[in-house]
Structures are given as C-alpha cells and as structure tokens.
Amino acid sequence: AQSVAQPEDQVNVAEGNPLTVKCTYSVSGNPYLFWYVQYPNRGLQFLLKYITGDNLVKGSYGFEAEFNKSQTSFHLKKPSALVSDSALYFCAVRVGILTGGGNKLTFGTGTQLKVEL
Amino acid sequence: EPEVTQTPSHQVTQMGQEVILRCVPISNHLYFYWYRQILGQKVEFLVSFYNNEISEKSEIFDDQFSVERPDGSNFTLKIRSTKLEDSAMYFCASRGGQGANEQFFGPGTRLTVL
C-alpha cells in the first residue's frame, strides 16, 4: 500500500518570504513523487517530480522540492513567495515500477497555501 | 500546449439516472485514468486504462461504473445508477508512453446528484 501525508491543512506566508509545504510518503519500493497545484475551479496542474537522481528537483514557477529518503519526505519549497502562488497543493506518490498500465497516483489531503502582502 | 479536456464542466442529475462523463486525453498518450474528489476531500483514484482494457481499479469503482474508449480520441466514464454519494469532481488524466511518468489532468467535471 502507498500513502501520503500532508500534515498542514494551511500554510500562511508573507510575499517575498520563503515557503515550505510538507509531504511525507510511504510506499513499498522506490517512490516516484509528484507535486500538483490546484487553483479554484480548475484541474490539477503538474509542478514537478522526483524519479531518480539529484535529491533537489526544480519545477515550474520557481518551485523546487527536496527528496529525503531517510525521512521519507518530499517537501515543496520556493525561495520567495508570490501572492499568485496562493492555491491548493497536493503531493502524490506512486510505486516506481512500470507494470502494464497501472501506476495509480495516491494523493495527500492537500495544503492550502496563502501568500499575503 | 496540448491539454486534457473534459465535458461537461458541470452535470446535474437525479439519483438513479445514468451519466456519462467525457474526456479527450492528450493525443498520442497511451495511459488513461479517472480520479474523483469529493468536496473538501483528497483526490482518489478510480480506474486506469491501457491497451483498451482496465489495468487497475479501486474499491470505489464497483459494478455501477464503467469506462470506455469508443474511438481514438474519447475516454468516457459511465455511472449507471447514480447515488447521492457520487456527487464529486471527476478528473480525467492521461500519461504518455512507458518512459513518461507524470499524469496530466483535465479541468474536471463537477457531478451533482440530487
């Protein structure tokens, strides 16, 4: 079984400050990790992924995430937050073995990011 | 930039009625998925589809649900007899070939069962 935990329902930061949205995961085997963002009344937009290689991965809109195997974490970060970053952020995991057409994503409960002036 | 599209954006139906939610995945993608998100809850996997057959399904995806790829472009989710608890946002997603890892999601269909 695979699972994702996002311990914070909401994160508030001031514009210009660094932000971190936390994610921990549990999976049997190598994890493939993803971050998605959801704006109001919109679908999920892919931000970044970790598959293998460097633990620090960079994605869209200046976001990055750090994979930490020992802590089973994949926290989302951005050095300087913008008001326009305010949205709902989802961490997701799947087992990193490509078997047939499966490879479902398991999502966390989401973290609402609010960036204020 | 290619994207996944879904129709309708909002569907209202009476309990017990059949609904069909439609999706057009990204062209040349091979793997297709349906997820749902009940209001205020997390996104849940329903079913994955590859090579014209279901490759995996969740416990939610019972006999009332079915999926089909009737032609080379559409991917549909049918709910035969809707229940109140089927009210949710339904997302379609697609993924490229074997080496592609990320799934691309459509904007969703909000299903309201009265």
PDB file of N, CA and C in Angstrom, chain A residues 44-93:
ATOM      1  N   LEU A  44      -5.907  19.829 -11.799  1.00  0.00           N
ATOM      2  CA  LEU A  44      -4.599  19.720 -11.168  1.00  0.00           C
ATOM      3  C   LEU A  44      -3.514  20.000 -12.200  1.00  0.00           C
ATOM      4  N   GLN A  45      -2.614  20.901 -11.840  1.00  0.00           N
ATOM      5  CA  GLN A  45      -1.513  21.222 -12.739  1.00  0.00           C
ATOM      6  C   GLN A  45      -0.223  20.619 -12.182  1.00  0.00           C
ATOM      7  N   PHE A  46       0.491  19.942 -13.035  1.00  0.00           N
ATOM      8  CA  PHE A  46       1.747  19.315 -12.648  1.00  0.00           C
ATOM      9  C   PHE A  46       2.793  20.384 -12.375  1.00  0.00           C
ATOM     10  N   LEU A  47       3.499  20.259 -11.246  1.00  0.00           N
ATOM     11  CA  LEU A  47       4.558  21.206 -10.885  1.00  0.00           C
ATOM     12  C   LEU A  47       5.947  20.606 -11.055  1.00  0.00           C
ATOM     13  N   LEU A  48       6.151  19.449 -10.463  1.00  0.00           N
ATOM     14  CA  LEU A  48       7.470  18.821 -10.541  1.00  0.00           C
ATOM     15  C   LEU A  48       7.388  17.373 -10.093  1.00  0.00           C
ATOM     16  N   LYS A  49       8.491  16.659 -10.325  1.00  0.00           N
ATOM     17  CA  LYS A  49       8.530  15.245  -9.983  1.00  0.00           C
ATOM     18  C   LYS A  49       9.936  14.858  -9.549  1.00  0.00           C
ATOM     19  N   TYR A  50       9.977  13.811  -8.732  1.00  0.00           N
ATOM     20  CA  TYR A  50      11.232  13.141  -8.423  1.00  0.00           C
ATOM     21  C   TYR A  50      11.097  11.700  -8.875  1.00  0.00           C
ATOM     22  N   ILE A  51      12.042  11.275  -9.703  1.00  0.00           N
ATOM     23  CA  ILE A  51      12.054   9.888 -10.149  1.00  0.00           C
ATOM     24  C   ILE A  51      13.331   9.209  -9.656  1.00  0.00           C
ATOM     25  N   THR A  52      14.446   9.827  -9.984  1.00  0.00           N
ATOM     26  CA  THR A  52      15.734   9.305  -9.553  1.00  0.00           C
ATOM     27  C   THR A  52      16.754  10.423  -9.731  1.00  0.00           C
ATOM     28  N   GLY A  53      17.945  10.236  -9.200  1.00  0.00           N
ATOM     29  CA  GLY A  53      18.987  11.234  -9.430  1.00  0.00           C
ATOM     30  C   GLY A  53      19.081  12.240  -8.303  1.00  0.00           C
ATOM     31  N   ASP A  54      19.340  13.490  -8.646  1.00  0.00           N
ATOM     32  CA  ASP A  54      19.527  14.545  -7.649  1.00  0.00           C
ATOM     33  C   ASP A  54      18.331  14.660  -6.725  1.00  0.00           C
ATOM     34  N   ASN A  55      18.628  14.822  -5.454  1.00  0.00           N
ATOM     35  CA  ASN A  55      17.541  14.914  -4.474  1.00  0.00           C
ATOM     36  C   ASN A  55      16.776  16.212  -4.585  1.00  0.00           C
ATOM     37  N   LEU A  56      17.397  17.246  -5.116  1.00  0.00           N
ATOM     38  CA  LEU A  56      16.717  18.526  -5.279  1.00  0.00           C
ATOM     39  C   LEU A  56      16.232  18.628  -6.724  1.00  0.00           C
ATOM     40  N   VAL A  57      14.933  18.719  -6.878  1.00  0.00           N
ATOM     41  CA  VAL A  57      14.371  18.823  -8.221  1.00  0.00           C
ATOM     42  C   VAL A  57      13.710  20.181  -8.392  1.00  0.00           C
ATOM     43  N   LYS A  58      13.831  20.725  -9.579  1.00  0.00           N
ATOM     44  CA  LYS A  58      13.251  22.031  -9.861  1.00  0.00           C
ATOM     45  C   LYS A  58      12.071  21.866 -10.800  1.00  0.00           C
ATOM     46  N   GLY A  59      11.073  22.718 -10.602  1.00  0.00           N
ATOM     47  CA  GLY A  59       9.877  22.612 -11.417  1.00  0.00           C
ATOM     48  C   GLY A  59       9.411  23.955 -11.932  1.00  0.00           C
ATOM     49  N   SER A  60       8.122  24.016 -12.193  1.00  0.00           N
ATOM     50  CA  SER A  60       7.534  25.218 -12.774  1.00  0.00           C
ATOM     51  C   SER A  60       7.419  26.337 -11.744  1.00  0.00           C
ATOM     52  N   TYR A  61       7.368  27.577 -12.257  1.00  0.00           N
ATOM     53  CA  TYR A  61       7.079  28.768 -11.458  1.00  0.00           C
ATOM     54  C   TYR A  61       8.043  28.975 -10.295  1.00  0.00           C
ATOM     55  N   GLY A  62       9.272  28.482 -10.414  1.00  0.00           N
ATOM     56  CA  GLY A  62      10.279  28.701  -9.376  1.00  0.00           C
ATOM     57  C   GLY A  62      10.205  27.742  -8.195  1.00  0.00           C
ATOM     58  N   PHE A  63       9.313  26.774  -8.266  1.00  0.00           N
ATOM     59  CA  PHE A  63       9.199  25.789  -7.188  1.00  0.00           C
ATOM     60  C   PHE A  63      10.289  24.730  -7.299  1.00  0.00           C
ATOM     61  N   GLU A  64      10.664  24.194  -6.159  1.00  0.00           N
ATOM     62  CA  GLU A  64      11.590  23.081  -6.097  1.00  0.00           C
ATOM     63  C   GLU A  64      11.167  22.182  -4.951  1.00  0.00           C
ATOM     64  N   ALA A  65      11.693  20.970  -4.952  1.00  0.00           N
ATOM     65  CA  ALA A  65      11.351  20.035  -3.875  1.00  0.00           C
ATOM     66  C   ALA A  65      12.567  19.184  -3.574  1.00  0.00           C
ATOM     67  N   GLU A  66      12.685  18.823  -2.310  1.00  0.00           N
ATOM     68  CA  GLU A  66      13.837  18.046  -1.880  1.00  0.00           C
ATOM     69  C   GLU A  66      13.396  16.663  -1.426  1.00  0.00           C
ATOM     70  N   PHE A  67      13.938  15.663  -2.075  1.00  0.00           N
ATOM     71  CA  PHE A  67      13.660  14.274  -1.720  1.00  0.00           C
ATOM     72  C   PHE A  67      14.625  13.863  -0.623  1.00  0.00           C
ATOM     73  N   ASN A  68      14.085  13.323   0.465  1.00  0.00           N
ATOM     74  CA  ASN A  68      14.902  12.854   1.567  1.00  0.00           C
ATOM     75  C   ASN A  68      14.475  11.425   1.880  1.00  0.00           C
ATOM     76  N   LYS A  69      15.306  10.486   1.455  1.00  0.00           N
ATOM     77  CA  LYS A  69      14.923   9.070   1.582  1.00  0.00           C
ATOM     78  C   LYS A  69      14.856   8.631   3.043  1.00  0.00           C
ATOM     79  N   SER A  70      15.800   9.086   3.850  1.00  0.00           N
ATOM     80  CA  SER A  70      15.837   8.629   5.247  1.00  0.00           C
ATOM     81  C   SER A  70      14.629   9.141   6.036  1.00  0.00           C
ATOM     82  N   GLN A  71      14.153  10.323   5.669  1.00  0.00           N
ATOM     83  CA  GLN A  71      12.984  10.880   6.351  1.00  0.00           C
ATOM     84  C   GLN A  71      11.701  10.639   5.570  1.00  0.00           C
ATOM     85  N   THR A  72      11.795   9.944   4.483  1.00  0.00           N
ATOM     86  CA  THR A  72      10.653   9.682   3.580  1.00  0.00           C
ATOM     87  C   THR A  72       9.842  10.950   3.363  1.00  0.00           C
ATOM     88  N   SER A  73      10.545  12.007   2.982  1.00  0.00           N
ATOM     89  CA  SER A  73       9.862  13.285   2.789  1.00  0.00           C
ATOM     90  C   SER A  73      10.154  13.845   1.399  1.00  0.00           C
ATOM     91  N   PHE A  74       9.264  14.717   0.990  1.00  0.00           N
ATOM     92  CA  PHE A  74       9.399  15.378  -0.317  1.00  0.00           C
ATOM     93  C   PHE A  74       8.742  16.744  -0.184  1.00  0.00           C
ATOM     94  N   HIS A  75       9.416  17.643   0.530  1.00  0.00           N
ATOM     95  CA  HIS A  75       8.845  18.955   0.828  1.00  0.00           C
ATOM     96  C   HIS A  75       8.979  19.894  -0.368  1.00  0.00           C
ATOM     97  N   LEU A  76       7.937  20.649  -0.595  1.00  0.00           N
ATOM     98  CA  LEU A  76       7.915  21.637  -1.670  1.00  0.00           C
ATOM     99  C   LEU A  76       8.425  22.969  -1.125  1.00  0.00           C
ATOM    100  N   LYS A  77       9.263  23.647  -1.926  1.00  0.00           N
ATOM    101  CA  LYS A  77       9.849  24.899  -1.446  1.00  0.00           C
ATOM    102  C   LYS A  77       9.862  25.937  -2.563  1.00  0.00           C
ATOM    103  N   LYS A  78       9.925  27.175  -2.110  1.00  0.00           N
ATOM    104  CA  LYS A  78      10.139  28.275  -3.040  1.00  0.00           C
ATOM    105  C   LYS A  78      10.856  29.377  -2.267  1.00  0.00           C
ATOM    106  N   PRO A  79      11.926  29.932  -2.832  1.00  0.00           N
ATOM    107  CA  PRO A  79      12.725  30.912  -2.085  1.00  0.00           C
ATOM    108  C   PRO A  79      11.980  32.210  -1.774  1.00  0.00           C
ATOM    109  N   SER A  80      11.090  32.617  -2.684  1.00  0.00           N
ATOM    110  CA  SER A  80      10.408  33.889  -2.499  1.00  0.00           C
ATOM    111  C   SER A  80       8.962  33.754  -2.986  1.00  0.00           C
ATOM    112  N   ALA A  81       8.034  33.763  -2.048  1.00  0.00           N
ATOM    113  CA  ALA A  81       6.627  33.503  -2.395  1.00  0.00           C
ATOM    114  C   ALA A  81       5.978  34.720  -3.057  1.00  0.00           C
ATOM    115  N   LEU A  82       5.025  34.418  -3.935  1.00  0.00           N
ATOM    116  CA  LEU A  82       4.221  35.459  -4.586  1.00  0.00           C
ATOM    117  C   LEU A  82       2.758  35.265  -4.191  1.00  0.00           C
ATOM    118  N   VAL A  83       2.021  36.369  -4.202  1.00  0.00           N
ATOM    119  CA  VAL A  83       0.582  36.274  -3.903  1.00  0.00           C
ATOM    120  C   VAL A  83      -0.094  35.304  -4.870  1.00  0.00           C
ATOM    121  N   SER A  84       0.364  35.300  -6.097  1.00  0.00           N
ATOM    122  CA  SER A  84      -0.233  34.428  -7.117  1.00  0.00           C
ATOM    123  C   SER A  84       0.050  32.943  -6.869  1.00  0.00           C
ATOM    124  N   ASP A  85       0.927  32.631  -5.926  1.00  0.00           N
ATOM    125  CA  ASP A  85       1.172  31.226  -5.570  1.00  0.00           C
ATOM    126  C   ASP A  85       0.068  30.663  -4.684  1.00  0.00           C
ATOM    127  N   SER A  86      -0.801  31.510  -4.202  1.00  0.00           N
ATOM    128  CA  SER A  86      -1.882  31.063  -3.324  1.00  0.00           C
ATOM    129  C   SER A  86      -2.765  30.064  -4.063  1.00  0.00           C
ATOM    130  N   ALA A  87      -2.840  28.866  -3.529  1.00  0.00           N
ATOM    131  CA  ALA A  87      -3.579  27.777  -4.188  1.00  0.00           C
ATOM    132  C   ALA A  87      -3.542  26.558  -3.270  1.00  0.00           C
ATOM    133  N   LEU A  88      -4.130  25.472  -3.763  1.00  0.00           N
ATOM    134  CA  LEU A  88      -4.126  24.206  -3.028  1.00  0.00           C
ATOM    135  C   LEU A  88      -3.065  23.299  -3.639  1.00  0.00           C
ATOM    136  N   TYR A  89      -2.186  22.779  -2.806  1.00  0.00           N
ATOM    137  CA  TYR A  89      -1.070  21.987  -3.277  1.00  0.00           C
ATOM    138  C   TYR A  89      -1.205  20.536  -2.824  1.00  0.00           C
ATOM    139  N   PHE A  90      -1.026  19.638  -3.775  1.00  0.00           N
ATOM    140  CA  PHE A  90      -1.134  18.211  -3.492  1.00  0.00           C
ATOM    141  C   PHE A  90       0.178  17.511  -3.778  1.00  0.00           C
ATOM    142  N   CYS A  91       0.584  16.690  -2.838  1.00  0.00           N
ATOM    143  CA  CYS A  91       1.711  15.781  -3.025  1.00  0.00           C
ATOM    144  C   CYS A  91       1.136  14.423  -3.438  1.00  0.00           C
ATOM    145  N   ALA A  92       1.836  13.709  -4.300  1.00  0.00           N
ATOM    146  CA  ALA A  92       1.340  12.401  -4.746  1.00  0.00           C
ATOM    147  C   ALA A  92       2.514  11.452  -4.914  1.00  0.00           C
ATOM    148  N   VAL A  93       2.221  10.169  -4.765  1.00  0.00           N
ATOM    149  CA  VAL A  93       3.262   9.148  -4.874  1.00  0.00           C
ATOM    150  C   VAL A  93       2.746   7.974  -5.692  1.00  0.00           C
TER     151      VAL A  93
END
